[in-house]
mmCIF file of C-alpha atoms in Angstrom:
data_model
loop_
_atom_site.group_PDB
_atom_site.id
_atom_site.type_symbol
_atom_site.label_atom_id
_atom_site.label_comp_id
_atom_site.label_asym_id
_atom_site.label_seq_id
_atom_site.Cartn_x
_atom_site.Cartn_y
_atom_site.Cartn_z
ATOM 1 C CA MET T 55 0.085 0.244 -0.207
ATOM 2 C CA ALA T 56 1.587 3.535 -1.122
ATOM 3 C CA LEU T 57 1.768 6.102 1.627
ATOM 4 C CA THR T 58 1.780 9.280 -1.204
ATOM 5 C CA PRO T 59 -0.745 11.743 -1.774
ATOM 6 C CA PHE T 60 -3.433 11.252 -4.598
ATOM 7 C CA PHE T 61 -4.295 13.996 -6.548
ATOM 8 C CA GLY T 62 -6.597 11.843 -8.904
ATOM 9 C CA GLY T 63 -6.541 11.211 -12.452
ATOM 10 C CA ASN T 64 -4.682 7.380 -13.863
ATOM 11 C CA GLY T 65 -3.033 6.846 -10.807
ATOM 12 C CA ARG T 66 0.291 8.644 -11.632
ATOM 13 C CA ASN T 67 -0.283 12.364 -10.686
ATOM 14 C CA SER T 68 1.163 12.641 -7.335
ATOM 15 C CA ILE T 69 3.792 15.393 -6.338
ATOM 16 C CA LEU T 70 5.993 12.660 -5.303
ATOM 17 C CA ASP T 71 6.077 10.844 -8.421
ATOM 18 C CA PRO T 72 9.385 11.701 -10.114
ATOM 19 C CA PHE T 73 8.313 10.608 -13.359
ATOM 20 C CA ASP T 74 5.167 12.292 -13.399
ATOM 21 C CA LEU T 75 5.644 15.656 -16.155
ATOM 22 C CA ALA T 76 2.307 17.428 -15.280
ATOM 23 C CA PHE T 77 3.959 19.292 -12.426
ATOM 24 C CA TRP T 78 7.281 20.109 -13.699
ATOM 25 C CA ASP T 79 9.184 18.949 -17.231
ATOM 26 C CA PRO T 80 12.432 19.155 -17.052
ATOM 27 C CA VAL T 81 13.717 19.902 -21.054
ATOM 28 C CA ASP T 82 10.468 22.277 -21.078
ATOM 29 C CA SER T 83 11.587 24.180 -18.820
ATOM 30 C CA TRP T 84 14.562 25.729 -19.879
ATOM 31 C CA PRO T 85 14.499 29.689 -20.173
ATOM 32 C CA SER T 86 13.517 30.162 -23.992
ATOM 33 C CA SER T 87 16.435 33.211 -24.761
ATOM 34 C CA PHE T 88 19.352 29.819 -23.239
ATOM 35 C CA PHE T 89 21.519 30.784 -26.576
ATOM 36 C CA GLY T 90 18.710 32.746 -28.458
ATOM 37 C CA ARG T 91 16.460 29.654 -29.068
ATOM 38 C CA ASN T 92 14.389 27.404 -27.655
ATOM 39 C CA LEU T 93 17.206 24.868 -26.759
ATOM 40 C CA GLY T 94 14.515 21.995 -24.429
ATOM 41 C CA ARG T 95 11.768 21.767 -27.482
ATOM 42 C CA ASP T 96 15.223 21.239 -29.945
ATOM 43 C CA VAL T 97 16.603 18.581 -27.549
ATOM 44 C CA GLN T 98 12.931 16.986 -26.482
ATOM 45 C CA ALA T 99 13.290 17.245 -30.949
ATOM 46 C CA VAL T 100 16.188 15.694 -31.095
ATOM 47 C CA ALA T 101 15.429 13.039 -28.172
ATOM 48 C CA SER T 102 12.390 11.812 -29.538
ATOM 49 C CA THR T 103 13.567 11.028 -32.648
ATOM 50 C CA ARG T 104 12.108 6.758 -31.702
ATOM 51 C CA ILE T 105 14.930 4.714 -34.514
ATOM 52 C CA ASP T 106 14.632 0.768 -34.313
ATOM 53 C CA TRP T 107 17.608 -1.181 -35.886
ATOM 54 C CA VAL T 108 17.333 -5.010 -35.858
ATOM 55 C CA GLU T 109 19.955 -7.501 -37.371
ATOM 56 C CA THR T 110 18.464 -9.844 -39.658
ATOM 57 C CA PRO T 111 20.427 -12.930 -41.490
ATOM 58 C CA GLU T 112 20.411 -10.366 -44.600
ATOM 59 C CA ALA T 113 20.513 -7.422 -43.404
ATOM 60 C CA HIS T 114 20.621 -4.611 -40.981
ATOM 61 C CA VAL T 115 17.159 -2.200 -41.324
ATOM 62 C CA PHE T 116 16.579 0.680 -39.109
ATOM 63 C CA LYS T 117 12.997 2.022 -38.602
ATOM 64 C CA ALA T 118 12.249 5.273 -37.230
ATOM 65 C CA ASP T 119 9.210 6.704 -36.458
ATOM 66 C CA LEU T 120 8.746 10.436 -38.505
ATOM 67 C CA PRO T 121 4.506 10.943 -38.396
ATOM 68 C CA GLY T 122 3.803 14.128 -40.860
ATOM 69 C CA LEU T 123 7.411 14.457 -42.681
ATOM 70 C CA GLN T 124 7.621 13.624 -46.326
ATOM 71 C CA LYS T 125 10.894 12.003 -48.203
ATOM 72 C CA GLU T 126 11.896 15.567 -48.908
ATOM 73 C CA ASP T 127 12.545 16.476 -45.106
ATOM 74 C CA VAL T 128 14.807 13.268 -44.589
ATOM 75 C CA LYS T 129 18.116 13.256 -45.076
ATOM 76 C CA VAL T 130 19.742 9.683 -45.373
ATOM 77 C CA THR T 131 24.077 9.817 -45.540
ATOM 78 C CA LEU T 132 27.020 7.324 -44.944
ATOM 79 C CA GLU T 133 30.035 8.223 -43.847
ATOM 80 C CA GLY T 134 33.654 7.459 -44.489
ATOM 81 C CA ASP T 135 33.792 5.430 -41.217
ATOM 82 C CA ARG T 136 31.111 3.013 -41.636
ATOM 83 C CA THR T 137 28.441 5.786 -39.977
ATOM 84 C CA LEU T 138 25.315 5.668 -40.930
ATOM 85 C CA GLN T 139 23.282 9.345 -40.539
ATOM 86 C CA ILE T 140 19.459 9.969 -40.206
ATOM 87 C CA SER T 141 18.258 13.907 -40.275
ATOM 88 C CA GLY T 142 15.722 16.139 -41.063
ATOM 89 C CA GLU T 143 13.335 18.818 -39.973
ATOM 90 C CA ARG T 144 9.971 19.128 -38.387
ATOM 91 C CA THR T 145 8.522 22.532 -39.035
ATOM 92 C CA ARG T 146 6.826 24.326 -36.696
ATOM 93 C CA GLU T 147 3.287 25.640 -38.270
ATOM 94 C CA GLU T 148 2.835 28.970 -39.213
ATOM 95 C CA GLU T 149 0.357 31.449 -36.225
ATOM 96 C CA LYS T 150 -1.503 33.179 -37.285
ATOM 97 C CA LYS T 151 -2.647 36.399 -35.748
ATOM 98 C CA THR T 152 -6.465 35.415 -34.858
ATOM 99 C CA ASP T 153 -5.687 31.608 -33.982
ATOM 100 C CA THR T 154 -5.901 31.108 -30.009
ATOM 101 C CA TRP T 155 -3.012 28.026 -28.582
ATOM 102 C CA HIS T 156 -3.832 26.474 -25.770
ATOM 103 C CA ARG T 157 -1.562 23.038 -26.197
ATOM 104 C CA VAL T 158 1.767 22.943 -28.198
ATOM 105 C CA GLU T 159 2.751 19.156 -27.759
ATOM 106 C CA ARG T 160 4.204 18.160 -30.958
ATOM 107 C CA SER T 161 7.984 18.227 -31.066
ATOM 108 C CA HIS T 162 9.339 20.655 -34.109
ATOM 109 C CA GLY T 163 12.747 21.501 -34.865
ATOM 110 C CA LYS T 164 15.959 19.430 -36.236
ATOM 111 C CA PHE T 165 17.312 16.026 -35.186
ATOM 112 C CA LEU T 166 20.213 13.833 -35.865
ATOM 113 C CA ARG T 167 20.879 10.266 -35.475
ATOM 114 C CA ARG T 168 23.948 8.790 -36.191
ATOM 115 C CA PHE T 169 24.563 4.743 -36.221
ATOM 116 C CA ARG T 170 28.127 2.629 -36.015
ATOM 117 C CA LEU T 171 27.926 0.011 -38.875
ATOM 118 C CA PRO T 172 29.519 -2.904 -38.408
ATOM 119 C CA GLU T 173 31.644 -4.658 -40.324
ATOM 120 C CA ASN T 174 29.282 -7.204 -41.757
ATOM 121 C CA ALA T 175 27.777 -4.368 -43.558
ATOM 122 C CA ASN T 176 27.620 -3.453 -47.654
ATOM 123 C CA LEU T 177 27.761 0.354 -48.119
ATOM 124 C CA GLU T 178 27.642 0.338 -51.388
ATOM 125 C CA SER T 179 23.805 -1.397 -51.881
ATOM 126 C CA VAL T 180 21.956 0.664 -49.043
ATOM 127 C CA ASN T 181 18.267 1.733 -49.677
ATOM 128 C CA ALA T 182 15.760 3.369 -47.671
ATOM 129 C CA LYS T 183 12.111 4.473 -48.572
ATOM 130 C CA VAL T 184 8.922 6.217 -46.383
ATOM 131 C CA ASP T 185 6.060 5.031 -45.626
ATOM 132 C CA LYS T 186 3.125 6.133 -43.701
ATOM 133 C CA GLY T 187 5.754 8.030 -41.957
ATOM 134 C CA VAL T 188 7.908 5.522 -41.384
ATOM 135 C CA LEU T 189 11.278 5.343 -42.653
ATOM 136 C CA THR T 190 12.421 2.305 -42.840
ATOM 137 C CA VAL T 191 16.404 1.888 -44.235
ATOM 138 C CA THR T 192 17.698 -1.330 -45.279
ATOM 139 C CA VAL T 193 21.759 -1.995 -45.166
ATOM 140 C CA PRO T 194 22.343 -5.802 -46.795
ATOM 141 C CA LYS T 195 25.419 -7.438 -44.875
ATOM 142 C CA THR T 196 28.116 -8.308 -47.536
ATOM 143 C CA LYS T 197 28.463 -12.386 -48.310
ATOM 144 C CA LYS T 198 30.606 -13.823 -46.306
ATOM 145 C CA THR T 199 33.810 -15.744 -47.565
ATOM 146 C CA GLU T 200 35.615 -18.306 -46.115
ATOM 147 C CA PRO T 201 39.772 -18.058 -45.666
ATOM 148 C CA GLU T 202 40.771 -20.085 -48.504
ATOM 149 C CA VAL T 203 42.397 -23.757 -47.351
ATOM 150 C CA ARG T 204 45.898 -24.776 -49.027
ATOM 151 C CA VAL T 205 47.362 -28.173 -47.857
ATOM 152 C CA VAL T 206 51.195 -27.544 -47.684
ATOM 153 C CA ASN T 207 53.152 -30.910 -48.915
ATOM 154 C CA ILE T 208 55.663 -32.447 -46.276
ATOM 155 C CA ALA T 209 58.929 -32.742 -47.636
#
């Protein structure tokens, strides 16, 4: 039985609950003038880009949830040191003087994620596609080459 105060809601709305962001969001509370921009929102946009990486017998597959973005808004690059980089920008909706905003929860800003690819990644055959807001990047694996075995005659 918990002895923490309960203030209604779904059972997690306690002022003593360290994971409840209803009272204080550490990312959102950064000053908006910090380095001339809202760094808290930028950090949140980068951190909230969720990417799954699964290794199948044939390839390494990366899936990123990018709702509302078109393929023109996303950039996938490979750097020389076997680094896959996924970046882009989610722009903010234009504010009209006649509109009254009550809440802004959707993140906006630039995002960037980097992944160091393993030695078995075939960097020459990488492909990417966007379907229903999900970016899928497929990096095929190279074929394993068996070392050549030679018989040496004993003199």
